[in-house]
């Protein structure tokens, strides 16, 4: 039977890191996967995480299964990160479940939507994270697209986006990136979020909010602007959170799916359906990552350290954005790259064609995603000159 199986193509993002690791060029640079790197090009373990792990090592006293929806303390902390001091943070209209990373949060959300509303289509931005459509398709859902990026201005095509969101049929779902849009780094303004929220309310589609980069844009609170605009306007939504990036817990796989519904009874029903989706997928989540997050968030000292470390990561990325813009100008780039300085989070859309991306890899061992997405968080002062010179050489053909 297996002989008939056709090999799958490498993953559009993680497959690039596989190729990078196999490359023997000492100058190689990996700007593909969305992973923070420090000034030395290393993905560090945060100090607050190490401290929490030390505490866990002495205090953890069982490896018994977690409940299907994960740690209960963690499930209560997640809404506070989403809604801060707003009453929704403690409302019985809200239920969060612990998931193995943001990807599993999306998959559980997709399985829930498919089980409850099998004919719903999920609308994604053009472009969007390379894995979104695969996740929704794998759950048996249809995917369609709304416009987002305008190449001419390297900005948001808001007119086209909102026009399209007004045409999404009631009962469909719309996937929105709450901050640090992946792959473009371009987010709606506060006014634009209000218009998006009004469209969701008026047209009665379900917002699914991908919140993978909270804290990487402007700050933990500021980055939740879009979520809060939508939850003020709409009674129902799903949020898929990831703590891979803001806690640097990539390999621990820690995330959460949160449902907001119109009343406590509905929340209980929705939670029961979500738990059924989890049980037939991975049964119950792994413990370690969520135990770290729960330990940090329950200790005011650790939380303060976390906020400081998150700000350090954010500031370094913004510093790299400025250095990159200056570096490209210094290398006499044939086009203006100042738009990179206005984008937020780890990613920017460079405008490189797939052929230019291939040349960058083959001639200079610089790896970026084939749609032209670059991970700014992977840049360092040390490699900036080589990166800018190589890019200019490719752009000049
Ligand atoms: C990315 O977009 O690079 C990250 O979210 C990692 C991944 O799983 O693709």
Coordinates of C-alpha atoms and ligand atoms in Angstrom, one line a residue:
X1 CA 0.0 0.0 0.0
X2 CA 2.7 2.5 1.0
X3 CA 4.4 2.2 -2.3
X4 CA 1.6 4.1 -3.9
X5 CA 2.0 7.1 -1.5
X6 CA 3.3 10.2 -3.2
X7 CA 5.8 12.3 -1.3
X8 CA 4.5 15.6 0.0
X9 CA 6.3 18.9 -0.8
X10 CA 8.4 20.4 2.0
X11 CA 6.5 22.7 4.4
X12 CA 6.4 26.3 3.1
X13 CA 8.0 27.6 6.4
X14 CA 9.4 24.8 8.5
X15 CA 10.8 23.1 5.4
X16 CA 13.1 26.1 4.8
X17 CA 14.7 25.6 8.2
X18 CA 15.4 22.0 7.3
X19 CA 17.2 23.2 4.1
X20 CA 19.0 25.9 6.2
X21 CA 20.3 23.4 8.7
X22 CA 21.7 21.3 5.9
X23 CA 23.5 24.3 4.3
X24 CA 27.3 24.3 5.1
X25 CA 27.9 28.0 4.1
X26 CA 29.4 29.7 7.2
X27 CA 27.7 33.0 6.3
X28 CA 24.2 31.4 6.1
X29 CA 21.3 33.4 7.6
X30 CA 17.8 32.1 8.4
X31 CA 15.1 34.7 8.1
X32 CA 12.3 32.2 7.5
X33 CA 10.6 30.8 10.5
X34 CA 8.9 33.2 13.0
X35 CA 11.3 32.8 15.8
X36 CA 12.9 35.5 17.9
X37 CA 16.7 35.7 17.9
X38 CA 18.8 37.9 20.2
X39 CA 21.8 40.1 19.2
X40 CA 24.0 37.0 18.9
X41 CA 21.5 35.1 16.7
X42 CA 20.4 32.8 19.4
X43 CA 16.8 32.0 20.5
X44 CA 17.2 32.5 24.3
X45 CA 15.2 30.9 27.2
X46 CA 13.7 33.9 29.0
X47 CA 15.0 34.5 32.5
X48 CA 11.4 34.4 33.9
X49 CA 10.9 31.0 32.2
X50 CA 14.1 29.6 33.8
X51 CA 13.0 30.9 37.2
X52 CA 9.5 29.3 36.8
X53 CA 11.1 26.0 35.7
X54 CA 13.3 26.0 38.7
X55 CA 10.3 26.4 40.9
X56 CA 8.4 23.7 39.0
X57 CA 11.2 21.3 39.4
X58 CA 10.9 21.4 43.2
X59 CA 7.1 21.8 43.4
X60 CA 5.7 19.6 40.7
X61 CA 4.4 16.4 42.4
X62 CA 2.6 14.4 39.7
X63 CA 2.6 13.6 36.1
X64 CA -1.1 12.5 36.1
X65 CA -3.1 13.5 33.0
X66 CA -4.4 17.1 32.8
X67 CA -8.1 17.6 32.1
X68 CA -9.2 17.7 28.5
X69 CA -9.2 21.5 28.6
X70 CA -5.8 21.7 30.4
X71 CA -4.8 23.5 33.6
X72 CA -7.7 25.3 35.2
X73 CA -5.5 28.2 36.6
X74 CA -4.0 28.8 33.1
X75 CA -7.5 28.7 31.6
X76 CA -8.5 31.5 33.9
X77 CA -5.3 33.5 33.3
X78 CA -5.7 33.6 29.5
X79 CA -8.8 35.8 29.4
X80 CA -7.0 38.3 31.6
X81 CA -4.3 38.6 29.0
X82 CA -6.9 39.1 26.3
X83 CA -9.2 41.6 28.1
X84 CA -7.0 43.1 30.8
X85 CA -9.1 44.9 33.4
X86 CA -12.3 44.6 31.3
X87 CA -15.1 42.6 32.9
X88 CA -14.9 40.0 30.1
X89 CA -11.7 38.8 31.7
X90 CA -13.7 37.1 34.4
X91 CA -17.0 36.7 32.7
X92 CA -18.9 33.4 32.5
X93 CA -19.5 34.2 28.8
X94 CA -15.9 33.3 28.3
X95 CA -14.1 29.9 28.3
X96 CA -10.5 29.2 27.5
X97 CA -8.9 25.9 26.9
X98 CA -5.2 25.1 26.9
X99 CA -3.9 23.8 23.6
X100 CA -0.5 22.6 22.3
X101 CA 0.5 25.9 20.7
X102 CA -1.4 28.4 18.6
X103 CA -1.5 25.9 15.7
X104 CA -3.5 23.4 17.8
X105 CA -5.8 26.3 19.0
X106 CA -6.5 27.0 15.3
X107 CA -7.1 23.3 14.6
X108 CA -9.4 22.9 17.5
X109 CA -11.3 26.0 16.5
X110 CA -11.6 24.6 13.0
X111 CA -12.8 21.3 14.2
X112 CA -15.4 23.0 16.4
X113 CA -16.6 25.2 13.6
X114 CA -16.8 22.2 11.3
X115 CA -18.7 20.1 13.8
X116 CA -21.2 22.9 14.7
X117 CA -21.5 24.6 11.3
X118 CA -20.3 22.2 8.6
X119 CA -21.3 24.4 5.7
X120 CA -19.4 27.5 6.9
X121 CA -16.6 28.9 4.8
X122 CA -13.5 30.5 6.5
X123 CA -12.4 33.7 5.0
X124 CA -8.6 34.5 5.2
X125 CA -6.6 37.6 4.3
X126 CA -4.6 37.7 1.1
X127 CA -1.8 36.9 2.0
X128 CA -2.0 35.0 5.2
X129 CA 0.1 32.6 7.3
X130 CA 1.0 29.7 4.9
X131 CA -0.5 27.1 7.3
X132 CA -4.0 28.7 7.8
X133 CA -5.7 27.2 4.7
X134 CA -4.1 23.8 5.4
X135 CA -5.5 23.7 8.9
X136 CA -9.0 24.7 7.8
X137 CA -9.0 22.3 4.9
X138 CA -7.7 19.5 7.1
X139 CA -10.8 20.1 9.3
X140 CA -13.0 19.8 6.3
X141 CA -13.8 23.5 5.9
X142 CA -13.8 25.5 2.7
X143 CA -11.5 28.6 2.5
X144 CA -12.0 31.8 0.6
X145 CA -10.0 35.0 0.7
X146 CA -10.5 38.7 1.3
X147 CA -8.0 41.4 0.0
X148 CA -5.5 42.8 2.6
X149 CA -2.2 43.9 1.2
X150 CA -1.6 46.6 -1.4
X151 CA 1.7 46.0 -3.1
X152 CA 1.8 49.5 -4.7
X153 CA 1.8 51.2 -1.3
X154 CA 3.2 48.4 0.8
X155 CA 0.2 49.0 3.0
X156 CA -3.2 47.8 3.9
X157 CA -5.8 47.8 1.1
X158 CA -8.5 48.7 3.6
X159 CA -11.2 49.8 1.1
X160 CA -11.0 46.5 -0.7
X161 CA -10.8 44.6 2.6
X162 CA -13.8 46.1 4.3
X163 CA -15.8 45.9 1.0
X164 CA -15.2 42.2 0.9
X165 CA -16.0 41.7 4.6
X166 CA -19.3 43.3 4.0
X167 CA -20.1 40.6 1.4
X168 CA -19.2 37.6 3.7
X169 CA -22.4 35.6 4.1
X170 CA -23.9 35.4 7.6
X171 CA -22.8 32.1 9.3
X172 CA -19.4 32.1 7.7
X173 CA -16.2 32.7 9.7
X174 CA -13.5 35.4 9.1
X175 CA -10.0 34.8 10.2
X176 CA -8.3 38.1 11.4
X177 CA -4.8 38.6 12.8
X178 CA -5.2 40.7 15.9
X179 CA -1.7 42.2 15.7
X180 CA 1.6 41.8 13.8
X181 CA -0.1 40.4 10.7
X182 CA 1.7 37.3 9.4
X183 CA 3.3 37.7 6.8
X184 CA 3.0 41.4 6.1
X185 CA 3.6 43.2 9.5
X186 CA 0.7 45.6 8.6
X187 CA -2.1 46.0 11.1
X188 CA -5.4 48.0 10.9
X189 CA -5.7 51.3 12.8
X190 CA -8.1 51.8 15.7
X191 CA -10.7 53.3 13.4
X192 CA -10.3 50.5 10.9
X193 CA -10.8 47.9 13.7
X194 CA -14.1 49.7 14.6
X195 CA -15.2 49.4 11.0
X196 CA -14.3 45.7 10.9
X197 CA -16.1 45.1 14.2
X198 CA -19.2 46.9 12.9
X199 CA -19.1 44.7 9.7
X200 CA -18.9 41.5 11.8
X201 CA -21.9 42.7 13.9
X202 CA -24.0 43.8 10.9
X203 CA -23.2 40.9 8.7
X204 CA -23.3 38.2 11.4
X205 CA -20.1 36.4 10.5
X206 CA -18.0 34.7 13.2
X207 CA -14.7 36.4 13.9
X208 CA -11.8 33.9 14.5
X209 CA -9.0 35.9 15.9
X210 CA -5.4 34.6 15.5
X211 CA -3.4 36.2 18.3
X212 CA 0.0 34.7 18.0
X213 CA 2.1 37.8 18.6
X214 CA 0.6 39.6 21.6
X215 CA 3.2 42.0 23.0
X216 CA 5.4 42.0 19.9
X217 CA 3.7 45.0 18.2
X218 CA 3.3 47.9 20.7
X219 CA 2.6 46.2 24.0
X220 CA 0.4 43.5 25.6
X221 CA -2.6 45.9 26.1
X222 CA -2.2 47.9 22.9
X223 CA -1.9 44.8 20.8
X224 CA -5.3 43.6 22.0
X225 CA -7.1 46.7 20.5
X226 CA -8.7 44.8 17.6
X227 CA -9.9 41.9 19.8
X228 CA -11.4 44.4 22.2
X229 CA -13.1 46.4 19.4
X230 CA -14.7 43.2 18.1
X231 CA -15.7 41.9 21.5
X232 CA -17.4 45.3 22.3
X233 CA -19.4 45.0 19.1
X234 CA -20.1 41.2 18.8
X235 CA -21.4 38.6 21.3
X236 CA -19.5 35.7 19.8
X237 CA -16.0 35.1 18.7
X238 CA -13.1 32.7 19.0
X239 CA -9.5 33.6 19.9
X240 CA -6.4 31.5 19.1
X241 CA -3.5 32.5 21.3
X242 CA 0.1 31.4 21.1
X243 CA 2.7 31.8 23.9
X244 CA 5.5 30.4 21.6
X245 CA 6.7 33.9 20.8
X246 CA 5.9 36.2 23.8
X247 CA 7.2 33.6 26.3
X248 CA 9.8 32.2 23.9
X249 CA 8.3 28.7 24.5
X250 CA 8.3 27.5 20.9
X251 CA 9.2 23.9 21.5
X252 CA 7.0 23.5 24.5
X253 CA 3.9 24.0 22.4
X254 CA 1.7 26.2 24.5
X255 CA -1.4 28.1 23.4
X256 CA -5.1 28.6 24.1
X257 CA -8.4 28.6 22.4
X258 CA -10.9 31.1 23.9
X259 CA -14.6 31.3 23.1
X260 CA -16.8 34.3 23.9
X261 CA -20.5 33.6 23.6
X262 CA -23.7 35.5 24.4
X263 CA -24.5 33.9 27.8
X264 CA -23.1 31.4 30.4
X265 CA -25.3 28.5 29.2
X266 CA -24.1 28.8 25.7
X267 CA -20.5 29.0 26.9
X268 CA -21.0 25.7 28.6
X269 CA -22.4 24.0 25.5
X270 CA -19.6 25.5 23.3
X271 CA -17.0 24.4 25.8
X272 CA -18.4 20.8 25.8
X273 CA -18.2 20.7 22.0
X274 CA -14.7 22.0 22.0
X275 CA -13.7 19.4 24.6
X276 CA -15.1 16.7 22.3
X277 CA -12.9 18.0 19.4
X278 CA -9.8 17.9 21.7
X279 CA -10.6 14.4 23.0
X280 CA -10.6 12.8 19.5
X281 CA -7.5 14.7 18.5
X282 CA -4.8 14.7 21.2
X283 CA -7.0 13.8 24.2
X284 CA -5.5 16.3 26.7
X285 CA -2.6 18.8 26.4
X286 CA 1.0 18.4 27.5
X287 CA 1.7 20.1 30.8
X288 CA 5.1 21.8 30.9
X289 CA 4.7 24.9 28.8
X290 CA 1.4 25.9 30.4
X291 CA 2.8 25.2 33.8
X292 CA 5.6 27.7 33.1
X293 CA 3.1 30.3 31.8
X294 CA 0.8 29.8 34.8
X295 CA 3.7 30.0 37.2
X296 CA 5.0 33.3 35.7
X297 CA 1.5 34.8 35.6
X298 CA 0.7 33.9 39.2
X299 CA 3.9 35.5 40.6
X300 CA 4.0 39.3 40.4
X301 CA 7.8 39.3 40.4
X302 CA 8.0 36.8 37.5
X303 CA 5.3 38.7 35.6
X304 CA 7.2 42.0 36.0
X305 CA 10.4 40.3 34.6
X306 CA 8.3 38.8 31.7
X307 CA 7.0 42.3 30.8
X308 CA 10.6 43.6 30.8
X309 CA 11.9 40.7 28.7
X310 CA 9.0 41.1 26.2
X311 CA 9.8 44.8 25.9
X312 CA 13.5 43.9 25.3
X313 CA 12.6 41.6 22.4
X314 CA 10.2 44.1 20.9
X315 CA 12.7 46.9 21.1
X316 CA 15.4 44.8 19.6
X317 CA 13.2 43.9 16.6
X318 CA 12.2 47.6 16.1
X319 CA 16.0 48.5 16.3
X320 CA 16.7 45.9 13.6
X321 CA 13.9 47.4 11.4
X322 CA 15.6 50.8 11.6
X323 CA 19.1 49.3 11.0
X324 CA 17.7 47.4 8.0
X325 CA 16.2 50.5 6.4
X326 CA 19.4 52.4 6.9
X327 CA 21.5 49.5 5.7
X328 CA 19.5 49.2 2.5
X329 CA 19.8 52.9 1.8
X330 CA 23.6 52.7 2.5
X331 CA 23.9 49.8 0.1
X332 CA 22.2 51.9 -2.6
X333 CA 19.1 49.7 -2.9
X334 CA 17.2 50.3 -6.1
X335 CA 14.0 50.9 -4.2
X336 CA 12.9 52.6 -1.0
X337 CA 12.6 50.2 2.0
X338 CA 11.5 52.7 4.6
X339 CA 8.1 51.0 4.8
X340 CA 9.8 48.2 6.8
X341 CA 10.2 50.7 9.6
X342 CA 6.4 51.2 9.9
X343 CA 5.5 47.6 10.1
X344 CA 5.0 45.7 13.4
X345 CA 6.1 42.4 14.9
X346 CA 8.5 39.8 13.5
X347 CA 7.6 40.0 9.9
X348 CA 7.8 42.2 6.8
X349 CA 6.8 41.6 3.3
X350 CA 9.9 42.4 1.3
X351 CA 8.4 42.4 -2.2
X352 CA 11.0 39.8 -3.4
X353 CA 9.7 37.5 -6.1
X354 CA 10.0 33.7 -5.6
X355 CA 12.8 33.8 -8.1
X356 CA 14.7 36.4 -6.1
X357 CA 14.1 34.4 -3.0
X358 CA 15.7 31.4 -4.7
X359 CA 18.7 33.5 -5.8
X360 CA 19.2 34.8 -2.3
X361 CA 19.3 31.2 -1.1
X362 CA 21.5 29.8 -3.9
X363 CA 24.0 32.7 -4.2
X364 CA 24.2 33.9 -0.6
X365 CA 22.7 31.2 1.7
X366 CA 20.1 33.6 3.0
X367 CA 16.8 31.9 3.6
X368 CA 13.4 33.7 3.5
X369 CA 9.9 32.4 2.9
X370 CA 9.1 32.1 -0.8
X371 CA 6.3 34.7 -0.7
X372 CA 9.0 37.2 0.2
X373 CA 8.3 37.3 4.0
X374 CA 11.3 38.1 6.0
X375 CA 11.7 37.6 9.8
X376 CA 13.2 40.8 11.0
X377 CA 13.7 39.2 14.4
X378 CA 16.4 37.0 12.8
X379 CA 18.6 40.0 11.8
X380 CA 21.7 41.0 13.8
X381 CA 24.1 44.0 13.6
X382 CA 26.8 41.5 12.7
X383 CA 25.1 40.1 9.6
X384 CA 23.3 43.3 8.5
X385 CA 25.9 44.5 6.0
X386 CA 26.1 41.1 4.3
X387 CA 22.3 40.8 4.3
X388 CA 21.8 44.3 2.7
X389 CA 24.6 43.9 0.1
X390 CA 23.3 40.4 -0.9
X391 CA 19.7 41.7 -1.2
X392 CA 20.8 44.7 -3.3
X393 CA 22.8 42.3 -5.5
X394 CA 19.7 40.1 -6.1
X395 CA 17.4 43.1 -6.6
X396 CA 19.8 44.5 -9.3
X397 CA 19.6 41.1 -11.0
Ligands
LIG1 C1 5.9 31.2 11.4 O1 4.9 31.8 10.8 O2 7.0 31.2 10.9 C2 5.6 30.6 12.7 O3 4.3 30.8 13.1 C3 6.1 29.2 12.8 C4 5.2 28.3 12.0 O4 4.7 27.3 12.6 O5 5.0 28.4 10.8

